[in-house]
Amino acid sequence: MAIRPHEDRSVRFSAVPAEPEERHADLLEDLQLLWLDLRGLTHDHLQLAALEARRAGASLAVMLAAGVVMAVLLISVWGGLMAAAALALMQSHVMGDIEAILSIAGANLVAALLLFWFVRRKSRDLLFPETINSFQDKE
């Protein structure tokens, strides 16, 4: 006879000590109930983790799609700003058409090279140089 968690267990205990076999059976019942509770709790936690992982995956996909659309929009805005700058240079007669476009392209190239240099310099930090140095033999 299995004891359910909500039943009163005090009925089993009396002033007369139980036989060793009876105590062993009660212990086995308690262990079996504990095991079933643990399995149920583990199942619930794993199911919750699976549902949250599915939701996180869907959110990541939506965020990536939004990021791509945002990047396309920002590129078009940048292109528009550069075209407006080139037109302003051409209309002010400071430069000719070709020179204005080439100067805008050159400025963009310089900015890109500076950013490349910055990223390359910062990428060294990704290698954990001080941590690796601390593990090396100091002879």
Short mmCIF file of C-alpha atoms in Angstrom, two decimals:
data_model
loop_
_atom_site.label_atom_id
_atom_site.label_comp_id
_atom_site.label_asym_id
_atom_site.label_seq_id
_atom_site.Cartn_x
_atom_site.Cartn_y
_atom_site.Cartn_z
CA MET A 1 0.00 0.00 0.00
CA ALA A 2 1.56 3.30 -1.14
CA ILE A 3 1.25 6.32 1.10
CA ARG A 4 0.31 9.51 -0.64
CA PRO A 5 2.10 12.72 0.40
CA HIS A 6 -1.10 14.31 1.71
CA GLU A 7 -2.05 11.37 3.94
CA ASP A 8 -1.38 11.49 7.68
CA ARG A 9 1.67 9.34 8.42
CA SER A 10 1.37 9.62 12.18
CA VAL A 11 -1.00 6.66 12.14
CA ARG A 12 1.92 4.35 11.34
CA PHE A 13 3.90 5.30 14.43
CA SER A 14 3.03 3.79 17.75
CA ALA A 15 4.62 3.26 21.14
CA VAL A 16 5.48 -0.30 20.17
CA PRO A 17 8.58 -0.41 17.97
CA ALA A 18 7.95 -1.82 14.53
CA GLU A 19 9.59 -4.99 13.33
CA PRO A 20 12.81 -4.49 11.32
CA GLU A 21 11.14 -5.79 8.17
CA GLU A 22 8.26 -3.35 8.61
CA ARG A 23 10.67 -0.42 9.15
CA HIS A 24 12.57 -1.50 6.05
CA ALA A 25 9.34 -1.56 4.03
CA ASP A 26 8.37 1.91 5.30
CA LEU A 27 11.79 3.26 4.38
CA LEU A 28 11.51 1.76 0.91
CA GLU A 29 8.07 3.35 0.48
CA ASP A 30 9.43 6.72 1.56
CA LEU A 31 12.37 6.40 -0.80
CA GLN A 32 10.05 5.42 -3.63
CA LEU A 33 7.83 8.46 -2.97
CA LEU A 34 10.89 10.69 -2.80
CA TRP A 35 12.16 9.28 -6.10
CA LEU A 36 8.77 9.87 -7.78
CA ASP A 37 8.64 13.44 -6.46
CA LEU A 38 12.20 14.06 -7.66
CA ARG A 39 11.42 12.66 -11.12
CA GLY A 40 8.32 14.85 -11.38
CA LEU A 41 10.18 17.94 -10.26
CA THR A 42 13.03 17.24 -12.69
CA HIS A 43 10.56 16.72 -15.52
CA ASP A 44 8.84 20.02 -14.73
CA HIS A 45 12.13 21.90 -14.63
CA LEU A 46 13.33 20.38 -17.90
CA GLN A 47 10.02 21.14 -19.58
CA LEU A 48 10.21 24.76 -18.40
CA ALA A 49 13.80 25.03 -19.65
CA ALA A 50 12.79 23.61 -23.04
CA LEU A 51 9.92 26.08 -23.39
CA GLU A 52 12.15 28.99 -22.43
CA ALA A 53 14.84 27.82 -24.87
CA ARG A 54 12.26 27.73 -27.65
CA ARG A 55 11.08 31.24 -26.75
CA ALA A 56 14.69 32.48 -26.56
CA GLY A 57 15.42 30.98 -30.00
CA ALA A 58 12.39 32.66 -31.53
CA SER A 59 13.35 35.97 -29.91
CA LEU A 60 16.91 35.64 -31.21
CA ALA A 61 15.64 35.02 -34.76
CA VAL A 62 13.39 38.09 -34.59
CA MET A 63 16.22 40.20 -33.16
CA LEU A 64 18.60 39.10 -35.93
CA ALA A 65 16.01 39.90 -38.61
CA ALA A 66 15.38 43.31 -37.05
CA GLY A 67 19.14 43.90 -36.89
CA VAL A 68 19.54 43.13 -40.60
CA VAL A 69 16.69 45.48 -41.53
CA MET A 70 18.15 48.16 -39.25
CA ALA A 71 21.59 47.73 -40.87
CA VAL A 72 20.09 48.13 -44.36
CA LEU A 73 18.23 51.27 -43.25
CA LEU A 74 21.34 52.75 -41.64
CA ILE A 75 23.40 52.04 -44.77
CA SER A 76 20.80 53.81 -46.91
CA VAL A 77 20.80 56.78 -44.50
CA TRP A 78 24.60 56.95 -44.63
CA GLY A 79 24.52 56.81 -48.42
CA GLY A 80 21.98 59.61 -48.50
CA LEU A 81 24.07 61.75 -46.17
CA MET A 82 27.18 61.19 -48.29
CA ALA A 83 25.28 62.03 -51.48
CA ALA A 84 23.96 65.21 -49.86
CA ALA A 85 27.49 66.17 -48.77
CA ALA A 86 28.82 65.57 -52.29
CA LEU A 87 25.99 67.65 -53.79
CA ALA A 88 26.68 70.45 -51.31
CA LEU A 89 30.35 70.48 -52.33
CA MET A 90 29.42 70.50 -56.02
CA GLN A 91 26.86 73.30 -55.66
CA SER A 92 29.20 75.49 -53.65
CA HIS A 93 31.70 75.27 -56.52
CA VAL A 94 34.44 74.34 -54.05
CA MET A 95 35.15 71.19 -56.05
CA GLY A 96 34.12 69.63 -59.28
CA ASP A 97 31.70 66.70 -59.49
CA ILE A 98 34.33 63.98 -59.60
CA GLU A 99 36.51 65.58 -56.93
CA ALA A 100 33.56 65.93 -54.53
CA ILE A 101 32.55 62.29 -54.93
CA LEU A 102 36.15 61.09 -54.60
CA SER A 103 36.76 63.20 -51.50
CA ILE A 104 33.62 61.79 -49.82
CA ALA A 105 34.69 58.26 -50.78
CA GLY A 106 38.21 58.96 -49.47
CA ALA A 107 36.86 60.28 -46.17
CA ASN A 108 34.76 57.13 -45.82
CA LEU A 109 37.79 54.97 -46.60
CA VAL A 110 39.89 56.76 -43.96
CA ALA A 111 37.10 56.33 -41.39
CA ALA A 112 36.82 52.62 -42.26
CA LEU A 113 40.59 52.14 -41.95
CA LEU A 114 40.62 53.87 -38.56
CA LEU A 115 37.79 51.62 -37.37
CA PHE A 116 39.62 48.55 -38.71
CA TRP A 117 42.76 49.59 -36.81
CA PHE A 118 40.69 50.14 -33.64
CA VAL A 119 38.97 46.73 -33.92
CA ARG A 120 42.24 44.95 -34.64
CA ARG A 121 43.86 46.57 -31.62
CA LYS A 122 40.93 45.64 -29.38
CA SER A 123 40.89 42.06 -30.70
CA ARG A 124 44.11 41.39 -28.82
CA ASP A 125 42.13 41.67 -25.59
CA LEU A 126 40.03 38.70 -26.65
CA LEU A 127 43.02 36.39 -26.23
CA PHE A 128 43.27 36.96 -22.45
CA PRO A 129 46.95 37.92 -22.70
CA GLU A 130 47.47 38.64 -19.00
CA THR A 131 45.77 35.40 -17.93
CA ILE A 132 47.90 33.37 -20.35
CA ASN A 133 50.98 35.23 -19.17
CA SER A 134 50.16 34.37 -15.55
CA PHE A 135 50.05 30.64 -16.38
CA GLN A 136 53.40 30.62 -18.14
CA ASP A 137 56.48 29.52 -16.29
CA LYS A 138 58.41 32.45 -14.78
CA GLU A 139 61.98 31.19 -14.86
#
